[in-house]
Short mmCIF file of C-alpha atoms in Angstrom, two decimals:
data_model
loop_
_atom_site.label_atom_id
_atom_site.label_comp_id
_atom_site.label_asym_id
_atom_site.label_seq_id
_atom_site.Cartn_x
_atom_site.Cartn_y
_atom_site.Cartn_z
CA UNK A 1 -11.24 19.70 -12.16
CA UNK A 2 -7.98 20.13 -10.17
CA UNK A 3 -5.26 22.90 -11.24
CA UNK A 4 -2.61 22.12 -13.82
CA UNK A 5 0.60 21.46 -12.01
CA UNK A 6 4.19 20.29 -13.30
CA UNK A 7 4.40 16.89 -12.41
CA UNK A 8 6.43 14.14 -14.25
CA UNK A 9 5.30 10.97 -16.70
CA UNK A 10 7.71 7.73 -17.69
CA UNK A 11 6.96 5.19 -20.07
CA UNK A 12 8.72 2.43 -18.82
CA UNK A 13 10.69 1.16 -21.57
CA UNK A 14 11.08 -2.96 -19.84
CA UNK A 15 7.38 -3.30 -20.03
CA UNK A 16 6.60 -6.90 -20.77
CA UNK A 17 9.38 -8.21 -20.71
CA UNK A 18 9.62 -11.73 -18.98
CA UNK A 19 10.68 -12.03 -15.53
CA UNK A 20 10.66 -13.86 -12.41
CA UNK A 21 7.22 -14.85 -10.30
CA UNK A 22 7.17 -12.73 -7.82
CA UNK A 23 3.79 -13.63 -5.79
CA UNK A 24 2.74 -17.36 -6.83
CA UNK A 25 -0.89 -18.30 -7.13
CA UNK A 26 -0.71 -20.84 -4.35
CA UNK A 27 0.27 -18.49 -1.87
CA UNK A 28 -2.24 -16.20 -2.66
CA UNK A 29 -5.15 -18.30 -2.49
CA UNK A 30 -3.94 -19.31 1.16
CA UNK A 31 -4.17 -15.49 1.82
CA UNK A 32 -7.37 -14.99 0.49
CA UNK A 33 -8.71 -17.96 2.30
CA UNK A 34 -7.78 -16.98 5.51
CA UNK A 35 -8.09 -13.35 5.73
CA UNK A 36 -12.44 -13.69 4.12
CA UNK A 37 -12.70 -16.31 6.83
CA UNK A 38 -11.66 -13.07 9.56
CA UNK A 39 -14.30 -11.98 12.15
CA UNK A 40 -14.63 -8.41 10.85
CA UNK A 41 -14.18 -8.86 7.04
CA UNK A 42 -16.39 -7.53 4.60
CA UNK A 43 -15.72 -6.31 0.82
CA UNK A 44 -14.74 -2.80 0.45
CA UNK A 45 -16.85 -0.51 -2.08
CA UNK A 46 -16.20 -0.01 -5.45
CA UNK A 47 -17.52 3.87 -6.40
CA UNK A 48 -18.08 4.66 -9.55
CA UNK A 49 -16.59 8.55 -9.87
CA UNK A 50 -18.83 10.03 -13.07
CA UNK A 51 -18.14 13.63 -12.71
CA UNK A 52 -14.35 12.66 -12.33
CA UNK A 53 -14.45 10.37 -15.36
CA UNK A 54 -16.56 13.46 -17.09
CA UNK A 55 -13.60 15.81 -16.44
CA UNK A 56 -10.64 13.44 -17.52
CA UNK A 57 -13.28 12.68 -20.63
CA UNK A 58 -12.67 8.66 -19.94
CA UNK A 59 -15.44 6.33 -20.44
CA UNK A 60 -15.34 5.34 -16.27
CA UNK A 61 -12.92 5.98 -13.63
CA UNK A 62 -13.73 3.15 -10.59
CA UNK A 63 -12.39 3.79 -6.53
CA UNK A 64 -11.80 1.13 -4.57
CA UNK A 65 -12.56 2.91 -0.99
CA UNK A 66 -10.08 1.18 1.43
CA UNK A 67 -10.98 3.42 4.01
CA UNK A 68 -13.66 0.90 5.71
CA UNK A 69 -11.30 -2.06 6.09
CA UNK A 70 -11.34 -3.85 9.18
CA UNK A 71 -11.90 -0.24 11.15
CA UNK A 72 -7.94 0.04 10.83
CA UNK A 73 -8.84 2.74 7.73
CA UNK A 74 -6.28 1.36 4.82
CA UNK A 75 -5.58 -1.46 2.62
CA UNK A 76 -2.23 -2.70 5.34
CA UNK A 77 -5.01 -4.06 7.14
CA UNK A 78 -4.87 -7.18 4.43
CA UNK A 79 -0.94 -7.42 4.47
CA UNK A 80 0.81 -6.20 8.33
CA UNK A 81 -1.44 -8.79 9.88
CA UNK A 82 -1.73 -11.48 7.81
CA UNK A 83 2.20 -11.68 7.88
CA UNK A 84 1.71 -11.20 11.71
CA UNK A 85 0.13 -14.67 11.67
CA UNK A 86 1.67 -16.91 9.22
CA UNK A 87 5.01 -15.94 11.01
CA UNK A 88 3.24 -16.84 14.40
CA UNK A 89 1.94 -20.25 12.96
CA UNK A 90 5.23 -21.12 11.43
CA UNK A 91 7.57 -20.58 14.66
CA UNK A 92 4.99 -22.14 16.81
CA UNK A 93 5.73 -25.44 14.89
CA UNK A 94 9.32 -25.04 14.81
CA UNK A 95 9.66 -24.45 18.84
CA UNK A 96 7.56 -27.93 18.77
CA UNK A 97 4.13 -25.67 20.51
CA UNK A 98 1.58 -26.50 17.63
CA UNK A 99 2.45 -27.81 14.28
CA UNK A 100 -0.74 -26.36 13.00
CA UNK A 101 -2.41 -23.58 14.70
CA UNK A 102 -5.10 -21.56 13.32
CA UNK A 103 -6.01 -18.16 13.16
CA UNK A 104 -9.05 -19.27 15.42
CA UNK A 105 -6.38 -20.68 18.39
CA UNK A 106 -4.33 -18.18 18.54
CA UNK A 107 -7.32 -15.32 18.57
CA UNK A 108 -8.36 -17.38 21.65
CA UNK A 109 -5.41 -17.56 23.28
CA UNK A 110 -5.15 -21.23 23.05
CA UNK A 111 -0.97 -20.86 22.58
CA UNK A 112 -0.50 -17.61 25.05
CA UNK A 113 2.29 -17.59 26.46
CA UNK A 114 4.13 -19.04 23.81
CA UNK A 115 2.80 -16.43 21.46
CA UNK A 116 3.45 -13.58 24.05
CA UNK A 117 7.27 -14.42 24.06
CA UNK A 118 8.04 -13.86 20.70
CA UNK A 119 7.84 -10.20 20.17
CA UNK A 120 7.51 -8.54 16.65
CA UNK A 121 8.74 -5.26 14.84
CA UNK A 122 8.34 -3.10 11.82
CA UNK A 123 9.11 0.33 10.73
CA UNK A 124 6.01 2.61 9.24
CA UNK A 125 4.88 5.83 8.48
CA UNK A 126 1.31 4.74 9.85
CA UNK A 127 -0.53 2.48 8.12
CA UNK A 128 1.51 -0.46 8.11
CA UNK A 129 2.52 -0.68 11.77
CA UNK A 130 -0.85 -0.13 12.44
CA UNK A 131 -1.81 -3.46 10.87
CA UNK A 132 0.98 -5.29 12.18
CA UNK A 133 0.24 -3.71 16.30
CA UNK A 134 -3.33 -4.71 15.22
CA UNK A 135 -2.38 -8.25 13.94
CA UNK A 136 -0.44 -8.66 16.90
CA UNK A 137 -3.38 -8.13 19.46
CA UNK A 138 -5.35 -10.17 17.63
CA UNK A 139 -2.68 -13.04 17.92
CA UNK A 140 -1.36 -12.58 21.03
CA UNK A 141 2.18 -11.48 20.68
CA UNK A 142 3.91 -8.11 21.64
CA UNK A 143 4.73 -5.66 18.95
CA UNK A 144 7.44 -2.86 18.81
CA UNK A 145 7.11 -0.21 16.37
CA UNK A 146 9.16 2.18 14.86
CA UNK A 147 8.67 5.53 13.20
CA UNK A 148 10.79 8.40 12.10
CA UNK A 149 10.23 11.82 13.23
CA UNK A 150 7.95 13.21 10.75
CA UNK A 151 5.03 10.72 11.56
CA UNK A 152 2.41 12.43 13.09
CA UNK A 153 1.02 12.52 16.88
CA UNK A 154 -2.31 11.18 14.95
CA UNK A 155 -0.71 8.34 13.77
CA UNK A 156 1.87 6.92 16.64
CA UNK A 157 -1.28 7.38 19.24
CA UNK A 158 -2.93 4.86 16.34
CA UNK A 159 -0.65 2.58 16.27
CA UNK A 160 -0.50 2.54 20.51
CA UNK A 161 -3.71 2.35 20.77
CA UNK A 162 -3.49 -1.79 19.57
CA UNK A 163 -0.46 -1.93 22.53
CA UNK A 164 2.45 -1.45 20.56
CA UNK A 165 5.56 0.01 21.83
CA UNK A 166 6.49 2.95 19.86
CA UNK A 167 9.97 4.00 19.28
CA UNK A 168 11.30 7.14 17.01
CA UNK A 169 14.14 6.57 14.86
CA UNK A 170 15.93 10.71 13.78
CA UNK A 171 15.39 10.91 10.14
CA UNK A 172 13.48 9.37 7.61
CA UNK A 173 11.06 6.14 6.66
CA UNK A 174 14.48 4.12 5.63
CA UNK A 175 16.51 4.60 8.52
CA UNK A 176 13.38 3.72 10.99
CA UNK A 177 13.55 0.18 8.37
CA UNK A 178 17.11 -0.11 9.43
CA UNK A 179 16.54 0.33 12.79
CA UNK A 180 13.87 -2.13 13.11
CA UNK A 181 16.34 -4.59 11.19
CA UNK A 182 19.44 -3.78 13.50
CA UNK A 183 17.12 -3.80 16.88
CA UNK A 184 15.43 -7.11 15.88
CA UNK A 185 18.50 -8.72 15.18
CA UNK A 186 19.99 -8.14 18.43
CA UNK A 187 17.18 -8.46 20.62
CA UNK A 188 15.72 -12.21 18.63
CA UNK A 189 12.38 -10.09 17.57
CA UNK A 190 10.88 -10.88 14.09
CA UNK A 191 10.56 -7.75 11.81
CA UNK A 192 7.51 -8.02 10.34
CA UNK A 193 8.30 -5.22 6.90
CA UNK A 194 6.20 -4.59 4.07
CA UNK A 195 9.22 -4.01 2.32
CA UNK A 196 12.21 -6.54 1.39
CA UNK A 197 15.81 -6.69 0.76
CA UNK A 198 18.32 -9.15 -0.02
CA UNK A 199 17.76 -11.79 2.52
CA UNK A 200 14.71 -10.87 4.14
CA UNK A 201 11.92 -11.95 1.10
CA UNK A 202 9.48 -14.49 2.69
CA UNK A 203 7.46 -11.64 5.23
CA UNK A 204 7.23 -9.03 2.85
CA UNK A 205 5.62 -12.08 -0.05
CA UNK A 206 2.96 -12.72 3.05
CA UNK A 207 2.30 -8.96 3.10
CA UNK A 208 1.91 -8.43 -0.58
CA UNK A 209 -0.04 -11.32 -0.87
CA UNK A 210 -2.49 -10.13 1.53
CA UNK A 211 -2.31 -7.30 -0.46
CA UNK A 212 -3.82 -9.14 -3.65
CA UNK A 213 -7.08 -9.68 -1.91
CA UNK A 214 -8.02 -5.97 -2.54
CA UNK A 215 -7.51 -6.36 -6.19
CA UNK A 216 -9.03 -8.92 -6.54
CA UNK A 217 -12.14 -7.84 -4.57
CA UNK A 218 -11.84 -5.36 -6.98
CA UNK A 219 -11.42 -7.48 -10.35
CA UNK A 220 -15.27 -9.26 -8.94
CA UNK A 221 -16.76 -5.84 -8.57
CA UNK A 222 -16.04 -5.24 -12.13
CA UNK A 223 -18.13 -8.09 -13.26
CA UNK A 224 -15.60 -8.59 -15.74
CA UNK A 225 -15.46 -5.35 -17.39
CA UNK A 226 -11.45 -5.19 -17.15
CA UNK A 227 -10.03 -1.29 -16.98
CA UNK A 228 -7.98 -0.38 -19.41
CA UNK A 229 -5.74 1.55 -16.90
CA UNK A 230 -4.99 1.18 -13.52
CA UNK A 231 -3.51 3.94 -11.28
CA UNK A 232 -2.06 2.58 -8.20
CA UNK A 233 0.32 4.32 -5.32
CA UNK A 234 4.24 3.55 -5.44
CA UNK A 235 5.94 3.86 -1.97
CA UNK A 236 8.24 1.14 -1.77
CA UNK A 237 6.04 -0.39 -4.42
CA UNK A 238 4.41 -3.44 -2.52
CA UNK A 239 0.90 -2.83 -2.98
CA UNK A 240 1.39 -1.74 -6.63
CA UNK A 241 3.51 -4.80 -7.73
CA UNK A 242 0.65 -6.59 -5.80
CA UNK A 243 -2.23 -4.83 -7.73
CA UNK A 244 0.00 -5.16 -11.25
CA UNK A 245 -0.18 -8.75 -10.08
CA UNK A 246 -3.75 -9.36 -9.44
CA UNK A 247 -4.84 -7.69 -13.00
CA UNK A 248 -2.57 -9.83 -14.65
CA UNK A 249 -3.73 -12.95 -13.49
CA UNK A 250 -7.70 -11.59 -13.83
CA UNK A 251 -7.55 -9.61 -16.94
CA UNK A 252 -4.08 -10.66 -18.63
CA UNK A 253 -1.86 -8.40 -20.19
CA UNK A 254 -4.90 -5.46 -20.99
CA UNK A 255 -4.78 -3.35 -18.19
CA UNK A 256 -1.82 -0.63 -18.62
CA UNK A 257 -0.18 -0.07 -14.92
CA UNK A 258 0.74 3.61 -13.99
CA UNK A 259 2.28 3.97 -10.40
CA UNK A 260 2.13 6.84 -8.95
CA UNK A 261 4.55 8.73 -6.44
CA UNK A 262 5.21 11.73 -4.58
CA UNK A 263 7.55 13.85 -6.83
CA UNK A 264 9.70 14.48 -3.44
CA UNK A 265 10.17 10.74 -3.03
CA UNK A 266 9.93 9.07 -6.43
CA UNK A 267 12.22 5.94 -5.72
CA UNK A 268 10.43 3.93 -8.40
CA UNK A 269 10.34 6.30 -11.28
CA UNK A 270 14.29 7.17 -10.63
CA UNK A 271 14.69 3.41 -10.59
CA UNK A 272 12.75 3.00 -14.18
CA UNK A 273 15.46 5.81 -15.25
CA UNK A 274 18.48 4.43 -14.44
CA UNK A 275 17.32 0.47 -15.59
CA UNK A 276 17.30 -0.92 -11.61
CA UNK A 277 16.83 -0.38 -8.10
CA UNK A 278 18.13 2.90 -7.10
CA UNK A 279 17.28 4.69 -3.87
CA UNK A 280 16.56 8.57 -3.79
CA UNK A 281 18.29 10.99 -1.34
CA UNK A 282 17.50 13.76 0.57
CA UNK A 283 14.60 14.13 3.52
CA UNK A 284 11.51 12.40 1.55
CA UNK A 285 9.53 15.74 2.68
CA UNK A 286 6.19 15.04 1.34
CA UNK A 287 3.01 15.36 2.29
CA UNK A 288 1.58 11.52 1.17
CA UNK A 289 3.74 10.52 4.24
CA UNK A 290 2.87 6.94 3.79
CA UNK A 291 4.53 7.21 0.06
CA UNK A 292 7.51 8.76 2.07
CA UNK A 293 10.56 5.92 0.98
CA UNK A 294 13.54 6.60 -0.68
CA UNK A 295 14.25 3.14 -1.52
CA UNK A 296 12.20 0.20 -3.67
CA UNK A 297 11.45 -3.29 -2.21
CA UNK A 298 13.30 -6.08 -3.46
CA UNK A 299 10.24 -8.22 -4.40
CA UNK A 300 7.94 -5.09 -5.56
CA UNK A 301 10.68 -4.36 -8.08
CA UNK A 302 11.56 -7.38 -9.88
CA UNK A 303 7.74 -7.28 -10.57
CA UNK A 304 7.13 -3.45 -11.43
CA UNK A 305 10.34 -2.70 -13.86
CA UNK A 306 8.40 -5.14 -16.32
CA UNK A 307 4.92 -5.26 -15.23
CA UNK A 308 4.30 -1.05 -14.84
CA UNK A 309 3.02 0.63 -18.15
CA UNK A 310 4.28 3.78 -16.95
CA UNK A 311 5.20 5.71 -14.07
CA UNK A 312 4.25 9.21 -12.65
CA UNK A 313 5.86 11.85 -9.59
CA UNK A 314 2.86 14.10 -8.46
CA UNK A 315 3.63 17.22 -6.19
CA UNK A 316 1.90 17.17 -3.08
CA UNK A 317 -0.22 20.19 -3.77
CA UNK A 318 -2.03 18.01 -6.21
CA UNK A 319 -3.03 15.70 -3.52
CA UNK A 320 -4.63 18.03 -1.60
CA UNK A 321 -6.56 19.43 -4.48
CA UNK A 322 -7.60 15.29 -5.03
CA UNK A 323 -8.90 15.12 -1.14
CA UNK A 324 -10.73 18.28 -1.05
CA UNK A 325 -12.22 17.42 -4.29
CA UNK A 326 -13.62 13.94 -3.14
CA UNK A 327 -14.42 15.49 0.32
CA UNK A 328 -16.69 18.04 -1.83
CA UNK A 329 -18.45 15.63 -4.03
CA UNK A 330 -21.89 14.37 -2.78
CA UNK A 331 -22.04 12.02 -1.32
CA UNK A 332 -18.34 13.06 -0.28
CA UNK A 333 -15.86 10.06 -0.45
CA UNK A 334 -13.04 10.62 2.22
CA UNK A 335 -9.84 9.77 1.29
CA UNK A 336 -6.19 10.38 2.87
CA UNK A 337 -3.21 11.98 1.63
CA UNK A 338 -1.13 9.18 0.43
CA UNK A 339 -4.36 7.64 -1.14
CA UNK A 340 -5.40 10.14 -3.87
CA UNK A 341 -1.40 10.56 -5.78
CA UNK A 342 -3.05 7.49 -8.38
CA UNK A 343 -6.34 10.23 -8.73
CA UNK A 344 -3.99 13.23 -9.22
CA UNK A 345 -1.86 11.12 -11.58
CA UNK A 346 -4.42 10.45 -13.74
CA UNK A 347 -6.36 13.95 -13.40
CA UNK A 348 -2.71 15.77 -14.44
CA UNK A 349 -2.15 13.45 -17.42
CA UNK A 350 -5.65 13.56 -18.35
CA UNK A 351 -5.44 17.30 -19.01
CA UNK A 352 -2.05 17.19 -21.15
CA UNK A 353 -2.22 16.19 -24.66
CA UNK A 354 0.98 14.50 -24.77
CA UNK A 355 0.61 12.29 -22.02
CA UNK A 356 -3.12 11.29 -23.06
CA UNK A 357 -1.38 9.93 -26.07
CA UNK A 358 1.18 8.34 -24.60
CA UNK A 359 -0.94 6.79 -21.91
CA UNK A 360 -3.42 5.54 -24.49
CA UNK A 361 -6.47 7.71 -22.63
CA UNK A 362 -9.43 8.18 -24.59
CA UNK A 363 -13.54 8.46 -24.31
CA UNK A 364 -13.33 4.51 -24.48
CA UNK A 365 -11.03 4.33 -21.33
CA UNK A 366 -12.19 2.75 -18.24
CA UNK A 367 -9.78 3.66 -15.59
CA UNK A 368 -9.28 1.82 -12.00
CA UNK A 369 -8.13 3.83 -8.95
CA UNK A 370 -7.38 2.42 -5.26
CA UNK A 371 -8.37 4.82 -2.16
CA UNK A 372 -5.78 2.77 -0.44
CA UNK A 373 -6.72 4.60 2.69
CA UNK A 374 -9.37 7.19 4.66
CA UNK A 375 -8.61 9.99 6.80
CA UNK A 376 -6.07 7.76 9.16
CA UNK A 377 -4.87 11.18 10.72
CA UNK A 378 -8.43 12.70 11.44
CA UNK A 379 -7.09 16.31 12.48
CA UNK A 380 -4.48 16.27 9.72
CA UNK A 381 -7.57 15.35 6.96
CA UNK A 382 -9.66 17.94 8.61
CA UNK A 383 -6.96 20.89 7.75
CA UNK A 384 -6.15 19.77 4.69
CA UNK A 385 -9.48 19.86 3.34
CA UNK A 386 -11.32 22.49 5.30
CA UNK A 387 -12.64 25.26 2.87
CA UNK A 388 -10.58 28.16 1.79
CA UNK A 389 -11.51 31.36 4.31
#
C-alpha cells in the first residue's frame, strides 16, 4: 500500500512495570467537563479505514480525524487552551479578583482587565501555540509565542491570526522551549508548555489532560470493542502518554501502545534504549515538524517507559506516502504531516514478518490510529500530496 522503507522497531523492555500516576482520574474528569460544556465542541469522527486494514491484513484499523476540532485543525485544541484557562482561574483567585471564575466569565469579559494583564507564552512548532493564542482570545489575556526558524509562514500567520505576538528563536523546537522559559521568567509571563521539566509539572498535567478527552471520545466510538493496538505520535510524548493513559483506564492492560516518531528526531525511542530520558542532538530536520523535539517531557515519560508496548522511528518519506494515500482514498480523509507517522508505523511493520510477530499483528487485530491533525499548513499539504507529473 505504501513502499517498503528502513525504518526502526523497539520492544520496550519496562513494559508494565509499576510506576507513578501520572494524570489522576479527578483531574481528568474536570477536563472533560469543562472543555464538552465549550461553545464550539462537538465529537470528532471515528473512520473506519477497510482498504488500509485489507493491506496490513488486520481485522480493523480505526482514525480518529482530529482535523475538525474546534476549527483550530488538531487535537492541541483540547490541551493549549484548556491550560490557558485553569491557569487564568487559578491566579485570578490568588490576586484576590474572583475566587471562582468560569469559563463563561472570562469568555465575557466579566474579569478584563485583570485577565489582559497577565500575559502568557509557549514555544511550538504550530499546533500547540495555536491552541494556547486561541485559548487566550477566548479568555481574554495576551499571548506571546515562540517558534524556531523552521516553522513555516503557514503556520506563524496561524497562530497571529488569534493575536499572538510571534517571536523566532535561531535553531530548533528546544531552544524556542528555553526561550519561552528564560523570557517568561524575566518578564512575570506564565509559559503555558505542553511539555514539562523538573519544576514546571502542573501546566503541562492540564494540557495532557485535555488531551485524554480525545481518547476517550474515541474509547465511546468503539462501543466497547477495545483495539488490540494503538499507534499514537511521540514528539515530546504528551499526547501519547495521554492516549496510553486513557486506554488503560477504558480497556485495561489489552491494548499494546506503539509510539511513533520521526526517525530524524526519535527522542523517545533513544530514551527506551538507553533505560531514561535522554535528549537527541543534531537539527531535528524532519518533515512531521510538529514531532520535531529532541527532548522527552518529564510527565509523558514517567508514563511511556512502562506504559508503551513498543516504539517505532519512521522516515519522513513514509509520511508523505501516508498523506497522499488518505488524500487519494474516496471519500479522501485529509490528514497533516505530523499526523500520519502512527499510519506509516503500522503500514511498515505490517509488511515485515519480524515485526508482525513481535508486535502481535494478525487477521484478528483491531488497530486504533489518531489523525492528530488536518492540513494545518494548507499550501504545504497541497505540495506534498499533489500527484506525481
Amino acid at each position: 500500500m505504501i513502499p517498503d522503507r528502513p525504518y526502526r522497531l523497539l520492544l520496550n523492555r519496562r513494559h508494565g512495570t509499576p510506576g507513578v500516576v501520572v494524570l489522576p482520574d479527578g483531574g481528568f474528569r474536570r477536563a472533560k467537563a469543562e472543555i464538552t460544556a465549550w461553545d464550539g465542541y462537538a465529537v470528532t469522527p471515528l473512520l473506519a479505514l477497510e482498504d488500509v486494514a485489507k493491506a496490513a491484513r488486520v481485522a480493523a484499523v480505526h482514525w480518529k480525524d482530529e482535523g475538525p476540532r474546534f476549527g483550530l485543525g488538531s487535537f492541541k485544541a483540547l490541551g493549549g487552551a484548556y491550560a490557558v484557562l485553569r491557569l487564568l482561574v487559578t491566579e485570578l483567585a490568588r490576586r484576590g479578583v474572583a475566587n471562582a471564575a468560569s469559563s463563561a466569565d472570562l469568555a465575557a469579559g466579566t474579569h478584563r482587565e485583570a485577565t489582559h494583564a497577565i500575559t502568557v507564552t509557549c514555544a511550538t512548532d504550530g499546533n500547540h501555540g495555536r491552541s494556547v493564542a486561541w485559548g487566550a482570545q477566548r479568555f481574554g489575556c495576551r499571548c506571546v509565542i515562540f517558534v524556531h526558524e523552521t516553522v513555516s509562514q503557514g503556520r506563524r500567520d496561524a497562530i497571529a491570526k488569534y493575536g499572538a505576538e510571534i517571536r523566532v528563536v535561531p535553531g530548533t523546537y528546544d531552544d524556542a522551549v528555553r526561550a519561552a522559559a528564560h523570557t517568561a521568567e524575566r518578564e512575570n509571563w506564565f509559559v503555558v508548555s505542553d511539555t514539562s521539566y523538573e519544576g514546571y509539572t502542573e501546566v503541562p498535567r492540564d494540557v495532557m489532560q485535555g488531551y485524554r478527552v480525545m481518547a476517550d471520545e474515541a474509547a465511546e466510538q468503539l462501543e466497547g470493542k477495545a483495539p488490540t493496538h494503538v499507534f499514537i505520535q511521540g514528539g515530546v510524548g504528551g499526547v501519547a502518554a495521554a492516549v496510553a493513559i486513557q486506554m488503560r483506564a477504558r480497556f485495561g492492560a489489552g491494548p499494546r501502545v506503539i509510539v511513533a516518531e520521526p526517525e530524524k528526531a526519535a527522542c523517545l525511542l533513544a530514551s527506551a534504549e538507553a533505560g531514561e530520558a535522554v535528549s537527541v542532538p543534531g537539527e531535528l530536520d524532519t518533515l512531521m515538524a510538529g514531532l520535531a523535539c529532541g527532548e522527552p517531557s518529564l510527565l509523558a515519560w514517567q508514563e511511556l517507559e512502562r506504559g508503551t508496548y513498543a516504539f517505532t522511528a519512521v522516515p519522513d518519506a513514509s509520511a508523505v506516502d501516508c498523506m497522499r494515500l488518505l488524500a487519494r482514498r474516496k471519500p479522501p480523509v485529509v490528514a497533516g504531516e505530523s499526523a500520519v507517522a502512527g499510519l506509516a508505523a503500522l503500514l511498515l511493520a505490517a509488511a515485515d514478518p519480524m515485526s508482525r510477530g513481535l508486535l502481535g499483528l494478525d487477521g484478528q487485530s483491531r488497530v486504533l490510529l489518531f489523525g492528530t491533525e488536518g492540513a494545518t499548513d494548507p499550501d504545504l499539504y497541497e505540495s506534498l500530496t499533489k500527484p506525481d507529473d
